[in-house]
CSV table of C-alpha atoms in Angstrom, one decimal:
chain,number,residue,atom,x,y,z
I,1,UNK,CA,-38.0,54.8,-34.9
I,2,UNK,CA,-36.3,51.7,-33.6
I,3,UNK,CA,-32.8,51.7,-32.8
I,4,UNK,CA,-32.0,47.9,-34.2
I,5,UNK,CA,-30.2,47.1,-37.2
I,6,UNK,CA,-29.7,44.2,-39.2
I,7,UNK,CA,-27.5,43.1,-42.1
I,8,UNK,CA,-27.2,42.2,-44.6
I,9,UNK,CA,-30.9,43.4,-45.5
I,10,UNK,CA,-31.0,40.6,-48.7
I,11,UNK,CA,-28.3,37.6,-48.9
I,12,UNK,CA,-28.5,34.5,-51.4
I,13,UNK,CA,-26.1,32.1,-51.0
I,14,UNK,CA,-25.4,28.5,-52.3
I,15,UNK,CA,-26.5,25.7,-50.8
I,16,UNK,CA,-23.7,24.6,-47.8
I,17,UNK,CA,-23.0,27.5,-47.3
I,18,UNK,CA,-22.3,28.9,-43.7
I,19,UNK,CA,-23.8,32.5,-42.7
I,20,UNK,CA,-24.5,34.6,-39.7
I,21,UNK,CA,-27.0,37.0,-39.8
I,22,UNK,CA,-26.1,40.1,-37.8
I,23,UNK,CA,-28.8,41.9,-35.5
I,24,UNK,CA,-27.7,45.0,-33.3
I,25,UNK,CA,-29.8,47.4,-30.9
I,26,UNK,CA,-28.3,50.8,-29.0
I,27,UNK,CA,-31.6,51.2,-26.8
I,28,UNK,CA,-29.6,48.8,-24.0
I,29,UNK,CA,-32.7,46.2,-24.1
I,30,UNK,CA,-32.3,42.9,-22.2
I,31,UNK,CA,-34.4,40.7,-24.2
I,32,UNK,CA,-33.7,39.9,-27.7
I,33,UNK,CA,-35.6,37.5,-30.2
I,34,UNK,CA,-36.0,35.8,-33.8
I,35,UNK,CA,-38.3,35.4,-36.0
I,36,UNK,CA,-38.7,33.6,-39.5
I,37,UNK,CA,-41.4,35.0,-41.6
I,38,UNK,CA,-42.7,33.2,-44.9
I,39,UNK,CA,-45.0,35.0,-47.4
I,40,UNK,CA,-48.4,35.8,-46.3
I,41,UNK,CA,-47.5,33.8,-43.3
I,42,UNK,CA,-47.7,34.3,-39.4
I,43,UNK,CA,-44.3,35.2,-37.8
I,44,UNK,CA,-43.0,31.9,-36.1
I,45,UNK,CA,-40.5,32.4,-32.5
I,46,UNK,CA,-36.8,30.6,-33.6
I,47,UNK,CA,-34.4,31.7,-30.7
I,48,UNK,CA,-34.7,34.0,-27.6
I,49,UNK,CA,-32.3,35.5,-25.1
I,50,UNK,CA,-32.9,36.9,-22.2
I,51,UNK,CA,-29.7,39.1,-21.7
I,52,UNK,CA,-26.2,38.4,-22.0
I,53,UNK,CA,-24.9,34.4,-22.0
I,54,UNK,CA,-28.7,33.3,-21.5
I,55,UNK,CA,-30.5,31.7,-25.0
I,56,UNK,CA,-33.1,29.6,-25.5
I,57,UNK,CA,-35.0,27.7,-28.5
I,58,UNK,CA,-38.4,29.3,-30.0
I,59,UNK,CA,-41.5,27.5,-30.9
I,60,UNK,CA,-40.5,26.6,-34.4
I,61,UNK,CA,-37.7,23.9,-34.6
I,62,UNK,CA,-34.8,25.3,-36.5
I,63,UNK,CA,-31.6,24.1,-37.2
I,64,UNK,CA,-29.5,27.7,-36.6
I,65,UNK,CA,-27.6,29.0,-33.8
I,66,UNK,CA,-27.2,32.2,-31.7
I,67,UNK,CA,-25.4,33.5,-29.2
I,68,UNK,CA,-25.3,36.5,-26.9
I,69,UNK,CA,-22.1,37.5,-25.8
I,70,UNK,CA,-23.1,41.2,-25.6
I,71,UNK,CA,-26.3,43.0,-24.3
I,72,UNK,CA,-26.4,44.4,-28.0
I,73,UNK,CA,-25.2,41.5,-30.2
I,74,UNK,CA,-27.7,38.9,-31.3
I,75,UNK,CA,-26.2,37.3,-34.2
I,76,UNK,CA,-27.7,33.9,-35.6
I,77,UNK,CA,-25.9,31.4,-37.9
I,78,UNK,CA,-26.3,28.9,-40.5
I,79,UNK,CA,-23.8,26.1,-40.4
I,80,UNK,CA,-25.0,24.8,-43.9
I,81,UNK,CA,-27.5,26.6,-45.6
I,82,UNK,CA,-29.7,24.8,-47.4
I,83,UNK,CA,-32.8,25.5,-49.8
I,84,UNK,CA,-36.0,25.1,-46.7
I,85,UNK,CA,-34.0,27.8,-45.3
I,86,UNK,CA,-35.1,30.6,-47.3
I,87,UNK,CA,-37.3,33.1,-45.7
I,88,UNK,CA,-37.2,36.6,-44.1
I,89,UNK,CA,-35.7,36.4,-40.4
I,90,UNK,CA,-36.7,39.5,-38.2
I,91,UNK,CA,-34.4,40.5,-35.5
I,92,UNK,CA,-36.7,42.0,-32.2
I,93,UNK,CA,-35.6,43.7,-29.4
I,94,UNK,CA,-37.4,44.4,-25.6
I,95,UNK,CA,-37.2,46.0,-22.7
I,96,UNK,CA,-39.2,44.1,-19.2
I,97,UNK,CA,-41.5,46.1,-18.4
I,98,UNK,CA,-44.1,43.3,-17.2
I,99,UNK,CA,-46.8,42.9,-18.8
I,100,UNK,CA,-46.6,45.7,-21.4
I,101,UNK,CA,-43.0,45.3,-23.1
I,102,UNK,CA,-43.3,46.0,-26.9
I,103,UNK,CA,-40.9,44.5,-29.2
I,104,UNK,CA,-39.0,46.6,-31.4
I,105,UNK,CA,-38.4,44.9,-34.7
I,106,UNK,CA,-35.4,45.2,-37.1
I,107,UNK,CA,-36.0,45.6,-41.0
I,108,UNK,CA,-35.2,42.1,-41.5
I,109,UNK,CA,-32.9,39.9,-44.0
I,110,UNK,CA,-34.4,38.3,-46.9
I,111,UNK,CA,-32.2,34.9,-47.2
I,112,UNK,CA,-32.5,33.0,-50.5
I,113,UNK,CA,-30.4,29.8,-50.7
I,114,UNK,CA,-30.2,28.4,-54.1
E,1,UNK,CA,-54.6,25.4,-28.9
E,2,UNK,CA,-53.7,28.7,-28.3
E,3,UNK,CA,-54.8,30.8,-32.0
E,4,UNK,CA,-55.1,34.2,-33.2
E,5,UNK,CA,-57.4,34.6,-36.4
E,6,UNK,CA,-57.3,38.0,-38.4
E,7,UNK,CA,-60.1,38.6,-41.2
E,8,UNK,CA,-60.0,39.7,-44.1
E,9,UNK,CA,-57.2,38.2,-45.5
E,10,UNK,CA,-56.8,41.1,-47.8
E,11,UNK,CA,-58.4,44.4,-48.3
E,12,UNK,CA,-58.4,46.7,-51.2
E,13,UNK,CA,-59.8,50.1,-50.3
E,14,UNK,CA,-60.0,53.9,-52.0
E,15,UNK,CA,-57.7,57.1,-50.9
E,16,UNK,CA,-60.0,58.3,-48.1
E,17,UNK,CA,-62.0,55.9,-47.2
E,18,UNK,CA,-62.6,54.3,-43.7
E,19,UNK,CA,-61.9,50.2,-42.9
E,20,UNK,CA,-62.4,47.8,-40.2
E,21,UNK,CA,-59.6,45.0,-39.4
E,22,UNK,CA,-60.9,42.0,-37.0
E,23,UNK,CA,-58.6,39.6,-35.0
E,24,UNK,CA,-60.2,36.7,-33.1
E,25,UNK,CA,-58.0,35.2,-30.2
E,26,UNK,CA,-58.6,31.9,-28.4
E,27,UNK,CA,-55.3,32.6,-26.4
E,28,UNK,CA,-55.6,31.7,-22.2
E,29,UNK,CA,-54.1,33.2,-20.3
E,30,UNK,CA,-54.3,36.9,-21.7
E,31,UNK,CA,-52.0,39.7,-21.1
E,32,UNK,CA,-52.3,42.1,-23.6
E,33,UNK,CA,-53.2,42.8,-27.3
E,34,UNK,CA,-51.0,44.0,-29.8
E,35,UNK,CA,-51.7,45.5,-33.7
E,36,UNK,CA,-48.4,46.1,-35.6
E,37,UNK,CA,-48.3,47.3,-38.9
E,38,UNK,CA,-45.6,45.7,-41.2
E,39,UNK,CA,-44.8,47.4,-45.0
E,40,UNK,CA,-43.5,45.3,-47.2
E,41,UNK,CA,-39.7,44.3,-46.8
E,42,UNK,CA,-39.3,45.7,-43.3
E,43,UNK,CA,-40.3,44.9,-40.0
E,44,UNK,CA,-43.4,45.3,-37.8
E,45,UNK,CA,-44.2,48.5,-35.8
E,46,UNK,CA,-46.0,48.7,-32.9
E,47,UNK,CA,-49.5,50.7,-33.1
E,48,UNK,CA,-51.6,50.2,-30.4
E,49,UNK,CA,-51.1,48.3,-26.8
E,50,UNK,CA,-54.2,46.9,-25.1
E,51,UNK,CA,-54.6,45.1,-21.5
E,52,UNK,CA,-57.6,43.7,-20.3
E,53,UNK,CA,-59.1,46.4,-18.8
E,54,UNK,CA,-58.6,48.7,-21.9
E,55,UNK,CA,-61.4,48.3,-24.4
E,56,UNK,CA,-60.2,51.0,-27.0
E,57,UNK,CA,-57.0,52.9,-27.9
E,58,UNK,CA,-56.3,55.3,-30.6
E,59,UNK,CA,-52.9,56.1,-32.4
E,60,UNK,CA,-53.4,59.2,-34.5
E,61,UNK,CA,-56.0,57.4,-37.2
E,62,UNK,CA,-56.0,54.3,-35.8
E,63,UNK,CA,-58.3,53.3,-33.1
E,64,UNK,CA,-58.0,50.0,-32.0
E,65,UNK,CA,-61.3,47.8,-29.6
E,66,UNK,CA,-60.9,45.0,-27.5
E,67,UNK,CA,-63.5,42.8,-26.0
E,68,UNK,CA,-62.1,40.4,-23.3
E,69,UNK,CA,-65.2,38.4,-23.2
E,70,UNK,CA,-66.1,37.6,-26.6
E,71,UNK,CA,-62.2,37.6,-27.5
E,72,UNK,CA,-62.2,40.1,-30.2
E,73,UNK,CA,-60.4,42.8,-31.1
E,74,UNK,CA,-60.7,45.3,-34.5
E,75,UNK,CA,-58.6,48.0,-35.9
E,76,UNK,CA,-60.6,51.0,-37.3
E,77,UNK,CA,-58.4,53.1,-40.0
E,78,UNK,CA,-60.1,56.8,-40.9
E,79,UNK,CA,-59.5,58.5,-43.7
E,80,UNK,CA,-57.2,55.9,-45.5
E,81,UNK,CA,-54.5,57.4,-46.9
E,82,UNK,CA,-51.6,55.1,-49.5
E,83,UNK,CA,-48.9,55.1,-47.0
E,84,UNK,CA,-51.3,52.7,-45.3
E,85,UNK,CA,-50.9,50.0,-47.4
E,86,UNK,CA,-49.3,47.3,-45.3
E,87,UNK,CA,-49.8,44.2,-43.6
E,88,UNK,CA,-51.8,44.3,-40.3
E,89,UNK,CA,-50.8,42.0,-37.7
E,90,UNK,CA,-53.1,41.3,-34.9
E,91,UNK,CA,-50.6,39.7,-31.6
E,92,UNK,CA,-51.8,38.2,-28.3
E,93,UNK,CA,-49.7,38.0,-25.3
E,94,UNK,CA,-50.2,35.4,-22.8
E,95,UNK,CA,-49.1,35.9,-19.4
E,96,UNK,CA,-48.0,32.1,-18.6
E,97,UNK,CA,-44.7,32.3,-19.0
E,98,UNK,CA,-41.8,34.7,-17.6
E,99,UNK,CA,-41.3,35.5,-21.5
E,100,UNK,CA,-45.3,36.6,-21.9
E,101,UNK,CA,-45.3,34.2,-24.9
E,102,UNK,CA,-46.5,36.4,-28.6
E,103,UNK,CA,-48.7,34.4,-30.7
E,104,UNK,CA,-49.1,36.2,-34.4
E,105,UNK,CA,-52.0,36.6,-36.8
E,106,UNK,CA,-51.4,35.7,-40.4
E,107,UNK,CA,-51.8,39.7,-40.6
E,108,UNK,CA,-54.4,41.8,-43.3
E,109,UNK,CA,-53.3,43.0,-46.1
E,110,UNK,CA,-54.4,46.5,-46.9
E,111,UNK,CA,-54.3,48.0,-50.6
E,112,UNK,CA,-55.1,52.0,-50.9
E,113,UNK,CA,-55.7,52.8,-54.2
E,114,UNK,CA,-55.7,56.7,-55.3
């Protein structure tokens, strides 16, 4: 069982709304990583870091934020939510280990912005 | 373009019985294969790892193939049982990139029925 946590696990909000999603992991990993996963749908890269201070954008243009402030911390915020960004985010933790490191996956939050 | 194509799209099988998941990959560079299993509302877990020079692994019933040259890859579950209904996702790693870049399959999804 993986040691990463994220909360809230369901959230619907207003549109304009500002949130932060929180993702946490105690198994010390340098790399962290999200994901936004539609229905039936391939998961798509949004942000990576690849230890404290250091993030980068994913594959899939979005319009939140994240920092990385501690080796543990991941959060990622919504300025102004708005109604394209419903989905499930996945928080995903890993340790390098070359060529082999798995990601460990939190249970996700379901966002629904009304 | 870098792709990774999983087949069926859906499966509905009986308690007990035995099925075969495919993944076709067209991603270059290739570091490693990845088949995560993802229940519904939670995030993915890991069940087999595969390099290029691994052409099968097993996890308890799972047994997972890989063939480098023909770029294919299945997942074999025996003995089905309901706590493996869940969505099947097939993930290539390339190894261009200091991040070993992940590109997902749309994932199976696999019904047991009793």
């Amino acid at each position: 069982e993986a040691d990463i946590y994220q909360t809230p696990r369901y959230l619907v909000i207003g549109t304009g709304k500002k949130i932060t999603l929180e993702c946490s992991q105690t198994m010390g990993h340098d790399k962290m990583y999200w994901y936004q996963q539609d229905p039936g749908m391939e998961l798509h890269l949004i942000h990576y870091s690849y230890g404290v201070n250091s993030t980068e954008k994913g594959d899939l243009s979005s319009e939140s934020t994240v920092s990385r402030i501690r080796t543990e911390h991941f959060p990622l915020t919504l300025e102004s939510a708005r109604p394209s960004h419903t989905s499930q985010y996945l928080c995903a933790s890993s340790e390098s280990k070359g060529r082999t490191d798995t990601q460990y996956f939190g249970p996700g939050t379901r966002l629904t912005v009304l | 373009k870098n792709q990774v194509e999983q087949s069926p799209q859906s499966l509905i099988i009986l308690e007990g019985k035995n099925c075969t998941l495919q993944c076709n990959y067209t991603v270059s560079p290739f570091s490693n294969l990845r088949w995560y299993k993802q229940d519904t509302g939670r995030g993915p877990v890991s069940l087999t790892i595969m390099t290029f020079s691994e052409n099968t692994k097993s996890n308890g019933r799972y047994t997972a193939t890989l063939d480098a040259d023909t770029k294919q890859s299945s997942l074999h579950i025996t003995a089905s049982q309901l706590s493996d209904s869940a969505s099947y996702i097939c993930v290539v790693s390339d190894r261009g990139s200091t991040l070993g870049r992940l590109y997902f399959g749309r994932g199976t999804q696999l019904t047991v029925w009793p």
